[in-house]
Amino acid sequence: MKSWGVLLILLLHGMYQPVAWSQVAVQEDASGLPLNFFKDQDPLMIQLKYSIKEVKSQTNDSTYLASKLWYKDNTETWDSVRIKLRARGNYRRANCYFAPLKLKLKKADARGTIFEGNTKFKLVLPCLMEKNNDDFVLKEYLAYKLYEIIASYHFKTRLTRIDLIEERRKRTNTHQI
């Protein structure tokens, strides 16, 4: 009985504690455009060049491969940034043509770009090279956006259009995702 009384007091005390979370103000550049990468709802145009076979063969989670990411910035010009990438997920790495990726940028490389303040990204790709296979990625994106509306804790998401340049020995294949 004594433990129930202590539990009740702790529960009531916890209910009346004021709780507040502050939001960080959105930084702006000289033109007044927000620098927050995830606030922009327009799809980001990127080009990514890497060997799918090499990424899928590296199974160690701490092994990242060097690559370069080209993107269209707010002025619609192409710019690039050095990145490191690795495959995520054991099942999709083994069963899908495109494995989901984890991208890392150095803070110094991200400084002055649209990625400033964000150094780690998870990139979801369609599983196979089939027609209309992007629909599953769009459905997942919409699910994340709906969850963003109803939940206070959520993942930040942004839609991208990717030109994936696959390196295969002496030739390259381009996939538009």
PDB file of C-alpha atoms in Angstrom, residues 3-147:
ATOM      1  CA  SER A   3       4.419   1.792  -2.640  1.00  0.00           C
ATOM      2  CA  TRP A   4       1.112   2.666  -4.340  1.00  0.00           C
ATOM      3  CA  GLY A   5       1.000   5.945  -2.437  1.00  0.00           C
ATOM      4  CA  VAL A   6       4.547   6.853  -3.468  1.00  0.00           C
ATOM      5  CA  LEU A   7       3.773   5.926  -7.076  1.00  0.00           C
ATOM      6  CA  LEU A   8       0.622   8.060  -7.042  1.00  0.00           C
ATOM      7  CA  ILE A   9       2.506  11.060  -5.634  1.00  0.00           C
ATOM      8  CA  LEU A  10       5.231  10.717  -8.271  1.00  0.00           C
ATOM      9  CA  LEU A  11       2.647  10.385 -11.032  1.00  0.00           C
ATOM     10  CA  LEU A  12       0.715  13.469  -9.917  1.00  0.00           C
ATOM     11  CA  HIS A  13       3.923  15.429  -9.456  1.00  0.00           C
ATOM     12  CA  GLY A  14       5.052  14.497 -12.982  1.00  0.00           C
ATOM     13  CA  MET A  15       1.750  15.586 -14.521  1.00  0.00           C
ATOM     14  CA  TYR A  16       2.043  19.134 -13.224  1.00  0.00           C
ATOM     15  CA  GLN A  17       5.633  19.813 -14.203  1.00  0.00           C
ATOM     16  CA  PRO A  18       5.827  22.455 -16.913  1.00  0.00           C
ATOM     17  CA  VAL A  19       7.481  21.092 -20.013  1.00  0.00           C
ATOM     18  CA  ALA A  20       8.662  23.293 -22.861  1.00  0.00           C
ATOM     19  CA  TRP A  21      10.807  22.727 -25.896  1.00  0.00           C
ATOM     20  CA  SER A  22      12.272  25.604 -27.758  1.00  0.00           C
ATOM     21  CA  GLN A  23      12.648  25.647 -31.487  1.00  0.00           C
ATOM     22  CA  VAL A  24      15.762  26.890 -33.165  1.00  0.00           C
ATOM     23  CA  ALA A  25      15.163  29.919 -35.335  1.00  0.00           C
ATOM     24  CA  VAL A  26      15.594  29.268 -39.027  1.00  0.00           C
ATOM     25  CA  GLN A  27      18.801  30.881 -40.216  1.00  0.00           C
ATOM     26  CA  GLU A  28      18.676  32.969 -43.361  1.00  0.00           C
ATOM     27  CA  ASP A  29      21.322  33.874 -45.885  1.00  0.00           C
ATOM     28  CA  ALA A  30      21.862  37.319 -47.416  1.00  0.00           C
ATOM     29  CA  SER A  31      18.993  36.854 -49.880  1.00  0.00           C
ATOM     30  CA  GLY A  32      16.562  35.959 -47.076  1.00  0.00           C
ATOM     31  CA  LEU A  33      16.203  32.338 -48.182  1.00  0.00           C
ATOM     32  CA  PRO A  34      16.046  29.744 -45.396  1.00  0.00           C
ATOM     33  CA  LEU A  35      19.131  27.599 -44.994  1.00  0.00           C
ATOM     34  CA  ASN A  36      17.272  24.683 -43.482  1.00  0.00           C
ATOM     35  CA  PHE A  37      17.604  21.808 -45.936  1.00  0.00           C
ATOM     36  CA  PHE A  38      14.344  20.100 -44.964  1.00  0.00           C
ATOM     37  CA  LYS A  39      12.112  23.211 -45.016  1.00  0.00           C
ATOM     38  CA  ASP A  40      12.175  23.370 -48.814  1.00  0.00           C
ATOM     39  CA  GLN A  41       9.407  21.203 -50.284  1.00  0.00           C
ATOM     40  CA  ASP A  42      10.706  21.219 -53.864  1.00  0.00           C
ATOM     41  CA  PRO A  43      12.410  17.992 -54.953  1.00  0.00           C
ATOM     42  CA  LEU A  44      16.183  18.245 -54.817  1.00  0.00           C
ATOM     43  CA  MET A  45      17.932  17.404 -58.097  1.00  0.00           C
ATOM     44  CA  ILE A  46      21.095  15.382 -57.472  1.00  0.00           C
ATOM     45  CA  GLN A  47      23.589  13.290 -59.402  1.00  0.00           C
ATOM     46  CA  LEU A  48      25.456  10.535 -57.635  1.00  0.00           C
ATOM     47  CA  LYS A  49      28.260   8.433 -59.090  1.00  0.00           C
ATOM     48  CA  TYR A  50      29.415   5.172 -57.500  1.00  0.00           C
ATOM     49  CA  SER A  51      29.819   1.445 -58.119  1.00  0.00           C
ATOM     50  CA  ILE A  52      26.749  -0.418 -56.891  1.00  0.00           C
ATOM     51  CA  LYS A  53      28.690  -3.673 -56.755  1.00  0.00           C
ATOM     52  CA  GLU A  54      31.442  -2.154 -54.619  1.00  0.00           C
ATOM     53  CA  VAL A  55      28.996  -0.506 -52.199  1.00  0.00           C
ATOM     54  CA  LYS A  56      27.027  -3.724 -51.732  1.00  0.00           C
ATOM     55  CA  SER A  57      30.192  -5.775 -51.185  1.00  0.00           C
ATOM     56  CA  GLN A  58      31.365  -3.569 -48.295  1.00  0.00           C
ATOM     57  CA  THR A  59      29.432  -5.131 -45.403  1.00  0.00           C
ATOM     58  CA  ASN A  60      31.283  -3.425 -42.573  1.00  0.00           C
ATOM     59  CA  ASP A  61      29.188  -0.552 -41.181  1.00  0.00           C
ATOM     60  CA  SER A  62      32.244   1.603 -40.556  1.00  0.00           C
ATOM     61  CA  THR A  63      33.610   1.359 -44.115  1.00  0.00           C
ATOM     62  CA  TYR A  64      32.559   4.311 -46.251  1.00  0.00           C
ATOM     63  CA  LEU A  65      33.467   4.806 -49.909  1.00  0.00           C
ATOM     64  CA  ALA A  66      34.504   8.213 -51.214  1.00  0.00           C
ATOM     65  CA  SER A  67      32.322   9.745 -53.906  1.00  0.00           C
ATOM     66  CA  LYS A  68      31.018  13.063 -55.169  1.00  0.00           C
ATOM     67  CA  LEU A  69      27.474  14.404 -55.075  1.00  0.00           C
ATOM     68  CA  TRP A  70      26.309  16.998 -57.607  1.00  0.00           C
ATOM     69  CA  TYR A  71      23.202  19.026 -56.760  1.00  0.00           C
ATOM     70  CA  LYS A  72      21.192  21.962 -58.065  1.00  0.00           C
ATOM     71  CA  ASP A  73      21.198  24.799 -55.563  1.00  0.00           C
ATOM     72  CA  ASN A  74      18.661  27.614 -55.129  1.00  0.00           C
ATOM     73  CA  THR A  75      20.033  29.427 -58.190  1.00  0.00           C
ATOM     74  CA  GLU A  76      19.459  26.337 -60.394  1.00  0.00           C
ATOM     75  CA  THR A  77      23.181  25.876 -61.032  1.00  0.00           C
ATOM     76  CA  TRP A  78      25.005  22.598 -60.493  1.00  0.00           C
ATOM     77  CA  ASP A  79      27.434  22.423 -57.594  1.00  0.00           C
ATOM     78  CA  SER A  80      29.249  19.495 -56.018  1.00  0.00           C
ATOM     79  CA  VAL A  81      30.342  18.296 -52.615  1.00  0.00           C
ATOM     80  CA  ARG A  82      32.587  15.424 -51.546  1.00  0.00           C
ATOM     81  CA  ILE A  83      30.779  12.672 -49.649  1.00  0.00           C
ATOM     82  CA  LYS A  84      31.331   9.259 -48.178  1.00  0.00           C
ATOM     83  CA  LEU A  85      28.676   6.603 -48.630  1.00  0.00           C
ATOM     84  CA  ARG A  86      27.816   3.067 -47.600  1.00  0.00           C
ATOM     85  CA  ALA A  87      24.901   0.671 -48.052  1.00  0.00           C
ATOM     86  CA  ARG A  88      22.304   0.299 -45.310  1.00  0.00           C
ATOM     87  CA  GLY A  89      20.204  -2.727 -44.463  1.00  0.00           C
ATOM     88  CA  ASN A  90      21.139  -6.374 -44.768  1.00  0.00           C
ATOM     89  CA  TYR A  91      17.961  -7.592 -46.495  1.00  0.00           C
ATOM     90  CA  ARG A  92      17.837  -4.943 -49.219  1.00  0.00           C
ATOM     91  CA  ARG A  93      21.583  -5.189 -49.760  1.00  0.00           C
ATOM     92  CA  ALA A  94      21.162  -8.910 -50.522  1.00  0.00           C
ATOM     93  CA  ASN A  95      17.849  -8.843 -52.439  1.00  0.00           C
ATOM     94  CA  CYS A  96      17.604  -5.482 -54.204  1.00  0.00           C
ATOM     95  CA  TYR A  97      19.492  -3.932 -57.083  1.00  0.00           C
ATOM     96  CA  PHE A  98      19.635  -0.529 -55.356  1.00  0.00           C
ATOM     97  CA  ALA A  99      20.512  -0.660 -51.669  1.00  0.00           C
ATOM     98  CA  PRO A 100      19.509   2.263 -49.445  1.00  0.00           C
ATOM     99  CA  LEU A 101      22.477   4.517 -48.732  1.00  0.00           C
ATOM    100  CA  LYS A 102      23.902   6.416 -45.813  1.00  0.00           C
ATOM    101  CA  LEU A 103      25.755   9.580 -46.844  1.00  0.00           C
ATOM    102  CA  LYS A 104      28.238  11.503 -44.716  1.00  0.00           C
ATOM    103  CA  LEU A 105      29.674  14.956 -45.361  1.00  0.00           C
ATOM    104  CA  LYS A 106      32.428  16.715 -43.490  1.00  0.00           C
ATOM    105  CA  LYS A 107      31.325  19.951 -41.824  1.00  0.00           C
ATOM    106  CA  ALA A 108      33.969  21.858 -43.772  1.00  0.00           C
ATOM    107  CA  ASP A 109      32.675  20.443 -47.075  1.00  0.00           C
ATOM    108  CA  ALA A 110      29.043  21.235 -46.192  1.00  0.00           C
ATOM    109  CA  ARG A 111      29.806  24.819 -45.146  1.00  0.00           C
ATOM    110  CA  GLY A 112      28.337  27.328 -47.581  1.00  0.00           C
ATOM    111  CA  THR A 113      26.161  24.729 -49.352  1.00  0.00           C
ATOM    112  CA  ILE A 114      22.504  23.760 -49.007  1.00  0.00           C
ATOM    113  CA  PHE A 115      23.675  20.911 -46.762  1.00  0.00           C
ATOM    114  CA  GLU A 116      25.119  23.244 -44.113  1.00  0.00           C
ATOM    115  CA  GLY A 117      24.176  22.036 -40.640  1.00  0.00           C
ATOM    116  CA  ASN A 118      23.376  18.543 -41.907  1.00  0.00           C
ATOM    117  CA  THR A 119      26.245  16.095 -42.199  1.00  0.00           C
ATOM    118  CA  LYS A 120      24.498  12.703 -42.225  1.00  0.00           C
ATOM    119  CA  PHE A 121      21.710  11.602 -44.548  1.00  0.00           C
ATOM    120  CA  LYS A 122      19.848   8.393 -45.277  1.00  0.00           C
ATOM    121  CA  LEU A 123      18.865   8.004 -48.912  1.00  0.00           C
ATOM    122  CA  VAL A 124      16.024   5.622 -49.787  1.00  0.00           C
ATOM    123  CA  LEU A 125      16.127   4.166 -53.289  1.00  0.00           C
ATOM    124  CA  PRO A 126      13.664   1.878 -55.088  1.00  0.00           C
ATOM    125  CA  CYS A 127      14.479  -1.798 -54.747  1.00  0.00           C
ATOM    126  CA  LEU A 128      14.534  -2.806 -58.413  1.00  0.00           C
ATOM    127  CA  MET A 129      14.858  -1.202 -61.848  1.00  0.00           C
ATOM    128  CA  GLU A 130      11.214  -1.659 -62.813  1.00  0.00           C
ATOM    129  CA  LYS A 131       8.823   0.785 -64.384  1.00  0.00           C
ATOM    130  CA  ASN A 132       6.782   2.714 -61.776  1.00  0.00           C
ATOM    131  CA  ASN A 133       8.927   1.302 -58.972  1.00  0.00           C
ATOM    132  CA  ASP A 134       9.327   4.844 -57.626  1.00  0.00           C
ATOM    133  CA  ASP A 135       5.700   4.620 -56.465  1.00  0.00           C
ATOM    134  CA  PHE A 136       6.737   2.717 -53.347  1.00  0.00           C
ATOM    135  CA  VAL A 137       9.273   5.402 -52.476  1.00  0.00           C
ATOM    136  CA  LEU A 138       6.603   8.090 -52.974  1.00  0.00           C
ATOM    137  CA  LYS A 139       4.179   6.188 -50.734  1.00  0.00           C
ATOM    138  CA  GLU A 140       6.854   5.931 -48.049  1.00  0.00           C
ATOM    139  CA  TYR A 141       7.562   9.665 -48.397  1.00  0.00           C
ATOM    140  CA  LEU A 142       3.859  10.472 -47.983  1.00  0.00           C
ATOM    141  CA  ALA A 143       3.674   8.229 -44.917  1.00  0.00           C
ATOM    142  CA  TYR A 144       6.570  10.142 -43.348  1.00  0.00           C
ATOM    143  CA  LYS A 145       4.911  13.481 -44.174  1.00  0.00           C
ATOM    144  CA  LEU A 146       1.599  12.347 -42.635  1.00  0.00           C
ATOM    145  CA  TYR A 147       3.398  11.166 -39.529  1.00  0.00           C
TER     146      TYR A 147
END
